[in-house]
Amino acid sequence: MARDAPESFLILMADQLAAQWLPFYGHRVVQAPALSELARDATVFESAYCPYPLCAPSRAAMLTGRYASSVGVYDNAAELPAATPTFVHALRAAGYHTALAGKMHFVGPDQLHGFEERLTTDIYPADVDWTPDWDRPLDQPFPWYHTMDSVLGPGVCAAGMQTDYDDEVAFVAGRKLFDIARHRDGQPFLLCVSFTNPHDPWEMPRRYWERYRPERIDDPVVPAIPLDQADPHSRRLRAMCRVDEAGLTAEQIRRARHGYYAAISYLDERVGAVLAALRDSGLASRTTVVLCADHGEMLGERGLWYKMSFFEPSVRVPLVVRRPGGTGRRVATPVSLIDVAPTVLGLAGLGDGGLDLDGVSLAGAISG
């Protein structure tokens, strides 16, 4: 790239990746060397939280820098209005090339929301079939709702929909970086690479599964809360997912956690491939890398699974920002995923980009 080129951005996003199960946040079992290497020379936010522990609302909040309630995206069937500006719109208006590879869970006809091009389709449909009915009896769940199947059935799978999808996302993202280096020299870019792992179901190729010995899989720190002592929202989630009907054994819980850990290791290799392409293309010296996730995963803590609650494993997410030539530092101050938009705009020298933002820029913390 030309020496006077503005700063570019590579955003790496995971789905359902909780911070507390990553080695650079202190976990002693999970193996994620590529993510750990990224964090070593980056600003790691110790207390980063998603504003809404569900895919579509959390992603809409991140892109707009506004709370999901501010933009009306309350569930996975809610449309982010095409007229709502995102930080991607602001970057594109400032001359950035903007591209998206992977999942973003956009609902409705606008599948870009400021991105100039989309390198893959989404893994989920863009329709409104996932509209919840809060008056529906709990013993009559929708067929698409989370069940305990992902907890009861993790294991080895040579090729699954999610790994096939993320393989493609990593491949096209790497190819895009080389295309940018060849044909867009000097033009700043935003490339968002969004993986669906480690979202359930946890069905992984054998080599990732076998990285973990069963006896090393840790149990939940907080075991299942007796149902009559649980809070009302937790009781509702347990009823809707039929958690207590499953009668999980300790071995089944550890096997599900084993699958999640394997999925993180799989994701780690895909991230490593994209970062290698960034380096080998010669773009790393002018590109800020942001790692984040839309929400976390309860993984059996308190007897809960998946997300949709405001307990720590469900809402605390990784947030890592590596600037060219940056040094490693840790920031303990609580921050939010809605701070990503103002941070990227601030680092790009665009101020608030003309957007009405609920989040605040973290550029000062990143620069020390």
mmCIF file of C-alpha atoms in Angstrom:
data_model
loop_
_atom_site.group_PDB
_atom_site.id
_atom_site.type_symbol
_atom_site.label_atom_id
_atom_site.label_comp_id
_atom_site.label_asym_id
_atom_site.label_seq_id
_atom_site.Cartn_x
_atom_site.Cartn_y
_atom_site.Cartn_z
ATOM 1 C CA MET A 1 0.000 0.000 0.000
ATOM 2 C CA ALA A 2 1.037 3.590 -0.509
ATOM 3 C CA ARG A 3 2.816 5.161 2.439
ATOM 4 C CA ASP A 4 0.165 7.848 2.905
ATOM 5 C CA ALA A 5 -2.768 5.428 2.802
ATOM 6 C CA PRO A 6 -5.273 5.813 5.660
ATOM 7 C CA GLU A 7 -5.655 3.063 8.219
ATOM 8 C CA SER A 8 -7.625 -0.001 7.087
ATOM 9 C CA PHE A 9 -9.646 -2.397 9.227
ATOM 10 C CA LEU A 10 -10.076 -6.155 9.437
ATOM 11 C CA ILE A 11 -12.913 -7.153 11.753
ATOM 12 C CA LEU A 12 -12.930 -10.801 12.830
ATOM 13 C CA MET A 13 -16.238 -11.800 14.374
ATOM 14 C CA ALA A 14 -17.296 -15.072 15.985
ATOM 15 C CA ASP A 15 -20.735 -16.337 16.925
ATOM 16 C CA GLN A 16 -21.479 -17.407 20.504
ATOM 17 C CA LEU A 17 -17.864 -17.071 21.644
ATOM 18 C CA ALA A 18 -17.642 -16.354 25.372
ATOM 19 C CA ALA A 19 -14.542 -14.594 26.643
ATOM 20 C CA GLN A 20 -14.086 -16.804 29.681
ATOM 21 C CA TRP A 21 -13.263 -19.893 27.606
ATOM 22 C CA LEU A 22 -10.327 -18.316 25.788
ATOM 23 C CA PRO A 23 -6.750 -18.860 26.975
ATOM 24 C CA PHE A 24 -5.817 -15.169 26.873
ATOM 25 C CA TYR A 25 -8.710 -14.510 29.222
ATOM 26 C CA GLY A 26 -7.373 -17.125 31.619
ATOM 27 C CA HIS A 27 -8.811 -20.490 30.555
ATOM 28 C CA ARG A 28 -6.315 -23.303 31.071
ATOM 29 C CA VAL A 29 -7.794 -26.014 28.869
ATOM 30 C CA VAL A 30 -8.872 -24.438 25.572
ATOM 31 C CA GLN A 31 -6.225 -24.286 22.847
ATOM 32 C CA ALA A 32 -6.371 -21.206 20.616
ATOM 33 C CA PRO A 33 -2.808 -20.255 19.594
ATOM 34 C CA ALA A 34 -3.728 -17.906 16.732
ATOM 35 C CA LEU A 35 -6.148 -15.915 18.858
ATOM 36 C CA SER A 36 -3.633 -15.807 21.697
ATOM 37 C CA GLU A 37 -0.920 -14.522 19.373
ATOM 38 C CA LEU A 38 -3.252 -11.796 18.114
ATOM 39 C CA ALA A 39 -4.019 -10.757 21.691
ATOM 40 C CA ARG A 40 -0.370 -10.651 22.725
ATOM 41 C CA ASP A 41 0.362 -7.509 20.690
ATOM 42 C CA ALA A 42 -3.080 -5.949 21.078
ATOM 43 C CA THR A 43 -5.289 -4.085 23.500
ATOM 44 C CA VAL A 44 -7.409 -6.700 25.266
ATOM 45 C CA PHE A 45 -10.562 -5.429 26.924
ATOM 46 C CA GLU A 46 -11.060 -7.566 30.004
ATOM 47 C CA SER A 47 -14.697 -6.606 30.590
ATOM 48 C CA ALA A 48 -16.373 -6.276 27.189
ATOM 49 C CA TYR A 49 -20.082 -6.998 27.015
ATOM 50 C CA CYS A 50 -22.611 -7.419 24.259
ATOM 51 C CA PRO A 51 -25.640 -5.137 24.625
ATOM 52 C CA TYR A 52 -28.154 -7.860 23.777
ATOM 53 C CA PRO A 53 -27.346 -11.604 24.025
ATOM 54 C CA LEU A 54 -28.948 -12.662 20.746
ATOM 55 C CA CYS A 55 -27.451 -12.718 17.235
ATOM 56 C CA ALA A 56 -29.387 -10.196 15.134
ATOM 57 C CA PRO A 57 -29.969 -7.536 17.833
ATOM 58 C CA SER A 58 -26.359 -7.638 19.006
ATOM 59 C CA ARG A 59 -24.980 -7.353 15.474
ATOM 60 C CA ALA A 60 -27.329 -4.491 14.632
ATOM 61 C CA ALA A 61 -26.187 -2.707 17.779
ATOM 62 C CA MET A 62 -22.525 -3.194 16.890
ATOM 63 C CA LEU A 63 -22.915 -1.917 13.325
ATOM 64 C CA THR A 64 -24.943 1.142 14.271
ATOM 65 C CA GLY A 65 -23.187 1.951 17.544
ATOM 66 C CA ARG A 66 -26.646 2.147 19.092
ATOM 67 C CA TYR A 67 -28.629 -0.008 21.492
ATOM 68 C CA ALA A 68 -30.877 -2.586 19.857
ATOM 69 C CA SER A 69 -33.843 -0.822 21.447
ATOM 70 C CA SER A 70 -32.793 2.387 19.670
ATOM 71 C CA VAL A 71 -32.966 0.761 16.242
ATOM 72 C CA GLY A 72 -35.911 -1.568 16.922
ATOM 73 C CA VAL A 73 -34.107 -4.891 16.462
ATOM 74 C CA TYR A 74 -35.512 -6.950 19.330
ATOM 75 C CA ASP A 75 -35.200 -10.526 18.029
ATOM 76 C CA ASN A 76 -33.760 -12.686 15.258
ATOM 77 C CA ALA A 77 -36.676 -11.905 12.933
ATOM 78 C CA ALA A 78 -36.455 -8.124 13.289
ATOM 79 C CA GLU A 79 -35.321 -6.059 10.327
ATOM 80 C CA LEU A 80 -32.687 -3.365 10.705
ATOM 81 C CA PRO A 81 -34.233 -0.613 8.559
ATOM 82 C CA ALA A 82 -32.195 0.039 5.422
ATOM 83 C CA ALA A 83 -32.336 3.765 6.160
ATOM 84 C CA THR A 84 -30.520 3.289 9.479
ATOM 85 C CA PRO A 85 -26.883 4.347 9.016
ATOM 86 C CA THR A 86 -24.052 2.077 10.134
ATOM 87 C CA PHE A 87 -20.390 2.818 10.621
ATOM 88 C CA VAL A 88 -19.851 0.879 7.383
ATOM 89 C CA HIS A 89 -21.880 3.526 5.518
ATOM 90 C CA ALA A 90 -19.680 6.228 7.046
ATOM 91 C CA LEU A 91 -16.448 4.501 6.034
ATOM 92 C CA ARG A 92 -17.688 3.889 2.510
ATOM 93 C CA ALA A 93 -18.716 7.539 2.171
ATOM 94 C CA ALA A 94 -15.182 8.467 3.233
ATOM 95 C CA GLY A 95 -13.690 6.430 0.374
ATOM 96 C CA TYR A 96 -13.174 3.049 2.009
ATOM 97 C CA HIS A 97 -13.725 -0.176 0.106
ATOM 98 C CA THR A 98 -16.092 -2.212 2.305
ATOM 99 C CA ALA A 99 -16.643 -5.961 2.039
ATOM 100 C CA LEU A 100 -18.296 -8.657 4.140
ATOM 101 C CA ALA A 101 -17.525 -12.373 4.261
ATOM 102 C CA GLY A 102 -19.714 -14.611 6.384
ATOM 103 C CA LYS A 103 -22.646 -14.344 8.733
ATOM 104 C CA MET A 104 -24.236 -11.080 9.805
ATOM 105 C CA HIS A 105 -27.831 -12.219 10.346
ATOM 106 C CA PHE A 106 -29.445 -9.406 8.366
ATOM 107 C CA VAL A 107 -33.227 -9.769 8.085
ATOM 108 C CA GLY A 108 -35.101 -8.378 5.089
ATOM 109 C CA PRO A 109 -34.102 -7.248 1.592
ATOM 110 C CA ASP A 110 -31.073 -5.164 2.609
ATOM 111 C CA GLN A 111 -28.252 -7.666 2.958
ATOM 112 C CA LEU A 112 -25.472 -5.077 2.785
ATOM 113 C CA HIS A 113 -26.146 -2.200 5.230
ATOM 114 C CA GLY A 114 -23.222 -0.213 3.895
ATOM 115 C CA PHE A 115 -20.992 -3.009 2.641
ATOM 116 C CA GLU A 116 -20.054 -2.577 -0.991
ATOM 117 C CA GLU A 117 -20.040 -6.295 -1.631
ATOM 118 C CA ARG A 118 -20.829 -9.542 0.105
ATOM 119 C CA LEU A 119 -18.394 -12.378 -0.591
ATOM 120 C CA THR A 120 -20.620 -15.187 0.693
ATOM 121 C CA THR A 121 -24.277 -15.698 1.381
ATOM 122 C CA ASP A 122 -25.446 -15.730 4.986
ATOM 123 C CA ILE A 123 -25.760 -19.060 6.755
ATOM 124 C CA TYR A 124 -29.268 -18.196 8.004
ATOM 125 C CA PRO A 125 -32.366 -17.139 6.045
ATOM 126 C CA ALA A 126 -33.304 -13.472 5.813
ATOM 127 C CA ASP A 127 -37.033 -13.980 6.407
ATOM 128 C CA VAL A 128 -39.155 -13.374 9.506
ATOM 129 C CA ASP A 129 -39.965 -17.003 10.359
ATOM 130 C CA TRP A 130 -38.109 -16.686 13.662
ATOM 131 C CA THR A 131 -40.598 -14.214 15.118
ATOM 132 C CA PRO A 132 -41.229 -15.232 18.745
ATOM 133 C CA ASP A 133 -44.649 -15.536 20.319
ATOM 134 C CA TRP A 134 -44.361 -14.698 24.001
ATOM 135 C CA ASP A 135 -47.947 -15.817 24.643
ATOM 136 C CA ARG A 136 -47.336 -19.321 23.291
ATOM 137 C CA PRO A 137 -47.456 -22.012 26.008
ATOM 138 C CA LEU A 138 -44.001 -23.175 27.073
ATOM 139 C CA ASP A 139 -44.915 -26.791 26.392
ATOM 140 C CA GLN A 140 -45.592 -25.906 22.725
ATOM 141 C CA PRO A 141 -42.240 -24.512 21.537
ATOM 142 C CA PHE A 142 -41.655 -23.501 17.945
ATOM 143 C CA PRO A 143 -39.814 -26.159 15.919
ATOM 144 C CA TRP A 144 -36.935 -23.753 15.279
ATOM 145 C CA TYR A 145 -36.363 -22.940 18.932
ATOM 146 C CA HIS A 146 -33.289 -24.150 20.778
ATOM 147 C CA THR A 147 -33.661 -27.649 22.150
ATOM 148 C CA MET A 148 -31.168 -29.772 24.055
ATOM 149 C CA ASP A 149 -30.172 -31.656 20.900
ATOM 150 C CA SER A 150 -26.902 -29.717 20.608
ATOM 151 C CA VAL A 151 -26.046 -30.569 24.213
ATOM 152 C CA LEU A 152 -27.024 -34.222 23.909
ATOM 153 C CA GLY A 153 -25.469 -34.887 20.500
ATOM 154 C CA PRO A 154 -22.020 -33.269 20.080
ATOM 155 C CA GLY A 155 -19.269 -35.338 18.556
ATOM 156 C CA VAL A 156 -17.006 -36.074 15.613
ATOM 157 C CA CYS A 157 -18.272 -35.060 12.173
ATOM 158 C CA ALA A 158 -16.123 -35.187 9.040
ATOM 159 C CA ALA A 159 -18.015 -32.356 7.326
ATOM 160 C CA GLY A 160 -20.897 -30.321 8.702
ATOM 161 C CA MET A 161 -22.818 -27.298 7.496
ATOM 162 C CA GLN A 162 -21.097 -24.932 9.904
ATOM 163 C CA THR A 163 -17.545 -26.089 9.221
ATOM 164 C CA ASP A 164 -18.205 -26.117 5.460
ATOM 165 C CA TYR A 165 -19.474 -22.561 5.755
ATOM 166 C CA ASP A 166 -16.569 -21.276 7.831
ATOM 167 C CA ASP A 167 -14.065 -23.011 5.556
ATOM 168 C CA GLU A 168 -15.523 -20.986 2.689
ATOM 169 C CA VAL A 169 -15.557 -17.756 4.704
ATOM 170 C CA ALA A 170 -11.863 -18.093 5.589
ATOM 171 C CA PHE A 171 -10.947 -18.962 1.992
ATOM 172 C CA VAL A 172 -12.765 -16.070 0.317
ATOM 173 C CA ALA A 173 -11.545 -13.630 2.985
ATOM 174 C CA GLY A 174 -7.935 -14.602 2.327
ATOM 175 C CA ARG A 175 -8.433 -14.336 -1.407
ATOM 176 C CA LYS A 176 -10.063 -10.912 -0.944
ATOM 177 C CA LEU A 177 -7.056 -9.610 0.971
ATOM 178 C CA PHE A 178 -4.739 -10.571 -1.880
ATOM 179 C CA ASP A 179 -7.156 -8.987 -4.379
ATOM 180 C CA ILE A 180 -7.076 -5.776 -2.358
ATOM 181 C CA ALA A 181 -3.270 -5.809 -2.313
ATOM 182 C CA ARG A 182 -3.154 -6.325 -6.097
ATOM 183 C CA HIS A 183 -5.902 -4.021 -7.312
ATOM 184 C CA ARG A 184 -6.690 -1.450 -4.596
ATOM 185 C CA ASP A 185 -3.236 -0.305 -3.575
ATOM 186 C CA GLY A 186 -3.584 2.849 -1.534
ATOM 187 C CA GLN A 187 -7.356 2.658 -1.005
ATOM 188 C CA PRO A 188 -8.308 2.027 2.614
ATOM 189 C CA PHE A 189 -10.604 -0.918 3.246
ATOM 190 C CA LEU A 190 -12.898 -2.465 5.799
ATOM 191 C CA LEU A 191 -13.158 -6.236 5.558
ATOM 192 C CA CYS A 192 -15.492 -7.924 8.023
ATOM 193 C CA VAL A 193 -14.956 -11.679 8.341
ATOM 194 C CA SER A 194 -17.731 -13.238 10.403
ATOM 195 C CA PHE A 195 -17.681 -16.924 11.340
ATOM 196 C CA THR A 196 -20.591 -19.011 12.617
ATOM 197 C CA ASN A 197 -18.464 -21.098 15.012
ATOM 198 C CA PRO A 198 -18.400 -21.894 17.895
ATOM 199 C CA HIS A 199 -22.213 -21.659 17.737
ATOM 200 C CA ASP A 200 -23.882 -25.002 18.347
ATOM 201 C CA PRO A 201 -24.284 -27.742 17.130
ATOM 202 C CA TRP A 202 -20.807 -28.776 18.195
ATOM 203 C CA GLU A 203 -19.942 -31.255 15.442
ATOM 204 C CA MET A 204 -16.240 -31.114 14.717
ATOM 205 C CA PRO A 205 -13.710 -32.994 12.555
ATOM 206 C CA ARG A 206 -11.814 -35.579 14.569
ATOM 207 C CA ARG A 207 -8.512 -33.697 14.756
ATOM 208 C CA TYR A 208 -10.123 -30.867 16.715
ATOM 209 C CA TRP A 209 -12.061 -33.205 18.976
ATOM 210 C CA GLU A 210 -8.937 -35.206 19.805
ATOM 211 C CA ARG A 211 -7.020 -32.136 20.976
ATOM 212 C CA TYR A 212 -8.804 -32.495 24.306
ATOM 213 C CA ARG A 213 -8.682 -35.420 26.671
ATOM 214 C CA PRO A 214 -12.090 -36.055 28.251
ATOM 215 C CA GLU A 215 -10.664 -36.111 31.768
ATOM 216 C CA ARG A 216 -9.340 -32.552 31.317
ATOM 217 C CA ILE A 217 -12.721 -31.016 30.490
ATOM 218 C CA ASP A 218 -13.727 -28.856 33.422
ATOM 219 C CA ASP A 219 -17.166 -28.876 35.040
ATOM 220 C CA PRO A 220 -19.345 -25.751 35.350
ATOM 221 C CA VAL A 221 -18.044 -23.445 38.076
ATOM 222 C CA VAL A 222 -21.635 -22.857 39.198
ATOM 223 C CA PRO A 223 -23.700 -26.060 38.908
ATOM 224 C CA ALA A 224 -27.373 -26.090 38.073
ATOM 225 C CA ILE A 225 -29.436 -23.936 40.409
ATOM 226 C CA PRO A 226 -32.392 -25.849 41.898
ATOM 227 C CA LEU A 227 -35.397 -24.913 39.793
ATOM 228 C CA ASP A 228 -37.383 -23.510 42.705
ATOM 229 C CA GLN A 229 -34.442 -21.231 43.580
ATOM 230 C CA ALA A 230 -33.768 -19.969 40.058
ATOM 231 C CA ASP A 231 -34.864 -16.527 38.875
ATOM 232 C CA PRO A 232 -38.017 -16.315 36.695
ATOM 233 C CA HIS A 233 -36.181 -15.671 33.433
ATOM 234 C CA SER A 234 -33.862 -18.649 33.970
ATOM 235 C CA ARG A 235 -36.861 -20.849 34.717
ATOM 236 C CA ARG A 236 -38.467 -19.733 31.458
ATOM 237 C CA LEU A 237 -35.318 -20.456 29.452
ATOM 238 C CA ARG A 238 -34.998 -23.882 31.041
ATOM 239 C CA ALA A 239 -38.610 -24.641 30.216
ATOM 240 C CA MET A 240 -38.381 -23.423 26.613
ATOM 241 C CA CYS A 241 -35.197 -25.403 25.964
ATOM 242 C CA ARG A 242 -36.502 -28.341 28.045
ATOM 243 C CA VAL A 243 -33.279 -28.407 30.014
ATOM 244 C CA ASP A 244 -34.650 -30.185 33.064
ATOM 245 C CA GLU A 245 -36.494 -32.768 30.972
ATOM 246 C CA ALA A 246 -33.154 -33.829 29.486
ATOM 247 C CA GLY A 247 -31.836 -34.959 32.873
ATOM 248 C CA LEU A 248 -28.235 -34.290 31.914
ATOM 249 C CA THR A 249 -25.510 -36.387 33.494
ATOM 250 C CA ALA A 250 -22.117 -35.000 34.449
ATOM 251 C CA GLU A 251 -20.608 -36.933 31.540
ATOM 252 C CA GLN A 252 -23.054 -35.396 29.048
ATOM 253 C CA ILE A 253 -22.285 -31.900 30.325
ATOM 254 C CA ARG A 254 -18.554 -32.461 29.952
ATOM 255 C CA ARG A 255 -19.030 -33.885 26.455
ATOM 256 C CA ALA A 256 -20.960 -30.784 25.380
ATOM 257 C CA ARG A 257 -18.207 -28.570 26.770
ATOM 258 C CA HIS A 258 -15.678 -30.771 24.971
ATOM 259 C CA GLY A 259 -17.497 -30.044 21.705
ATOM 260 C CA TYR A 260 -17.498 -26.312 22.370
ATOM 261 C CA TYR A 261 -13.772 -26.318 23.102
ATOM 262 C CA ALA A 262 -13.144 -28.241 19.863
ATOM 263 C CA ALA A 263 -15.205 -25.654 17.984
ATOM 264 C CA ILE A 264 -13.048 -22.859 19.412
ATOM 265 C CA SER A 265 -9.906 -24.649 18.203
ATOM 266 C CA TYR A 266 -11.481 -25.042 14.772
ATOM 267 C CA LEU A 267 -12.358 -21.325 14.710
ATOM 268 C CA ASP A 268 -8.829 -20.485 15.835
ATOM 269 C CA GLU A 269 -7.346 -22.138 12.747
ATOM 270 C CA ARG A 270 -9.722 -20.264 10.429
ATOM 271 C CA VAL A 271 -8.787 -16.970 12.087
ATOM 272 C CA GLY A 272 -5.121 -17.902 11.801
ATOM 273 C CA ALA A 273 -5.521 -18.474 8.058
ATOM 274 C CA VAL A 274 -7.055 -15.022 7.558
ATOM 275 C CA LEU A 275 -4.342 -13.347 9.643
ATOM 276 C CA ALA A 276 -1.677 -15.186 7.627
ATOM 277 C CA ALA A 277 -3.226 -13.834 4.417
ATOM 278 C CA LEU A 278 -3.202 -10.322 5.902
ATOM 279 C CA ARG A 279 0.504 -10.706 6.664
ATOM 280 C CA ASP A 280 1.491 -12.368 3.400
ATOM 281 C CA SER A 281 -0.404 -9.830 1.302
ATOM 282 C CA GLY A 282 1.654 -7.027 2.820
ATOM 283 C CA LEU A 283 -1.415 -5.292 4.257
ATOM 284 C CA ALA A 284 -0.773 -5.937 7.952
ATOM 285 C CA SER A 285 1.441 -2.888 8.421
ATOM 286 C CA ARG A 286 -1.509 -0.567 7.720
ATOM 287 C CA THR A 287 -4.433 -2.579 9.038
ATOM 288 C CA THR A 288 -6.044 -2.514 12.462
ATOM 289 C CA VAL A 289 -7.495 -5.893 13.463
ATOM 290 C CA VAL A 290 -10.586 -6.083 15.678
ATOM 291 C CA LEU A 291 -11.699 -9.388 17.211
ATOM 292 C CA CYS A 292 -15.151 -9.633 18.783
ATOM 293 C CA ALA A 293 -18.233 -11.843 19.105
ATOM 294 C CA ASP A 294 -21.952 -11.157 19.062
ATOM 295 C CA HIS A 295 -22.606 -12.851 22.436
ATOM 296 C CA GLY A 296 -21.370 -15.659 24.651
ATOM 297 C CA GLU A 297 -22.466 -19.148 25.680
ATOM 298 C CA MET A 298 -23.665 -20.340 29.108
ATOM 299 C CA LEU A 299 -22.274 -23.855 28.534
ATOM 300 C CA GLY A 300 -24.038 -25.417 31.500
ATOM 301 C CA GLU A 301 -23.254 -22.717 34.050
ATOM 302 C CA ARG A 302 -26.179 -22.374 36.480
ATOM 303 C CA GLY A 303 -27.898 -25.136 34.503
ATOM 304 C CA LEU A 304 -28.318 -22.857 31.463
ATOM 305 C CA TRP A 305 -27.188 -23.312 27.865
ATOM 306 C CA TYR A 306 -26.737 -21.073 24.830
ATOM 307 C CA LYS A 307 -27.410 -17.349 25.404
ATOM 308 C CA MET A 308 -30.442 -15.065 25.953
ATOM 309 C CA SER A 309 -29.601 -14.297 29.567
ATOM 310 C CA PHE A 310 -27.580 -11.528 31.185
ATOM 311 C CA PHE A 311 -25.340 -13.794 33.213
ATOM 312 C CA GLU A 312 -21.624 -13.369 32.585
ATOM 313 C CA PRO A 313 -20.943 -16.282 30.194
ATOM 314 C CA SER A 314 -23.829 -15.185 27.954
ATOM 315 C CA VAL A 315 -22.969 -11.489 27.671
ATOM 316 C CA ARG A 316 -19.200 -11.165 28.195
ATOM 317 C CA VAL A 317 -17.408 -11.337 24.872
ATOM 318 C CA PRO A 318 -13.839 -11.017 23.628
ATOM 319 C CA LEU A 319 -12.843 -7.588 22.369
ATOM 320 C CA VAL A 320 -9.307 -7.280 21.068
ATOM 321 C CA VAL A 321 -7.888 -4.433 18.979
ATOM 322 C CA ARG A 322 -4.447 -4.731 17.382
ATOM 323 C CA ARG A 323 -3.093 -1.647 15.667
ATOM 324 C CA PRO A 324 0.009 -1.742 13.429
ATOM 325 C CA GLY A 325 3.067 -1.533 15.628
ATOM 326 C CA GLY A 326 0.941 -1.717 18.753
ATOM 327 C CA THR A 327 2.008 -3.226 22.042
ATOM 328 C CA GLY A 328 0.055 -5.500 24.326
ATOM 329 C CA ARG A 329 -2.019 -3.966 27.099
ATOM 330 C CA ARG A 330 -5.048 -4.934 29.166
ATOM 331 C CA VAL A 331 -7.967 -2.626 29.906
ATOM 332 C CA ALA A 332 -10.188 -3.504 32.864
ATOM 333 C CA THR A 333 -12.779 -0.754 32.373
ATOM 334 C CA PRO A 334 -16.149 -2.214 31.279
ATOM 335 C CA VAL A 335 -16.921 -1.537 27.615
ATOM 336 C CA SER A 336 -19.646 -2.547 25.180
ATOM 337 C CA LEU A 337 -19.946 -3.918 21.679
ATOM 338 C CA ILE A 338 -21.710 -0.656 20.761
ATOM 339 C CA ASP A 339 -18.333 1.033 21.297
ATOM 340 C CA VAL A 340 -16.874 -0.725 18.216
ATOM 341 C CA ALA A 341 -18.505 1.685 15.731
ATOM 342 C CA PRO A 342 -17.267 4.930 17.331
ATOM 343 C CA THR A 343 -13.860 3.335 17.921
ATOM 344 C CA VAL A 344 -13.361 2.374 14.279
ATOM 345 C CA LEU A 345 -14.610 5.762 13.114
ATOM 346 C CA GLY A 346 -12.324 7.502 15.581
ATOM 347 C CA LEU A 347 -9.266 5.509 14.521
ATOM 348 C CA ALA A 348 -10.128 6.313 10.894
ATOM 349 C CA GLY A 349 -10.075 10.015 11.762
ATOM 350 C CA LEU A 350 -13.775 10.475 11.008
ATOM 351 C CA GLY A 351 -14.997 11.555 14.440
ATOM 352 C CA ASP A 352 -18.528 10.231 14.866
ATOM 353 C CA GLY A 353 -18.950 9.830 11.103
ATOM 354 C CA GLY A 354 -22.112 11.888 11.256
ATOM 355 C CA LEU A 355 -23.872 9.122 13.181
ATOM 356 C CA ASP A 356 -26.064 9.360 16.260
ATOM 357 C CA LEU A 357 -24.124 7.025 18.564
ATOM 358 C CA ASP A 358 -24.908 5.480 21.945
ATOM 359 C CA GLY A 359 -21.398 4.040 22.207
ATOM 360 C CA VAL A 360 -18.146 5.856 22.904
ATOM 361 C CA SER A 361 -14.769 5.653 21.203
ATOM 362 C CA LEU A 362 -12.142 3.463 22.864
ATOM 363 C CA ALA A 363 -9.326 4.999 20.818
ATOM 364 C CA GLY A 364 -7.821 6.650 23.892
ATOM 365 C CA ALA A 365 -7.619 3.363 25.777
ATOM 366 C CA ILE A 366 -6.091 1.655 22.736
ATOM 367 C CA SER A 367 -3.398 4.299 22.437
ATOM 368 C CA GLY A 368 -2.642 4.064 26.152
#
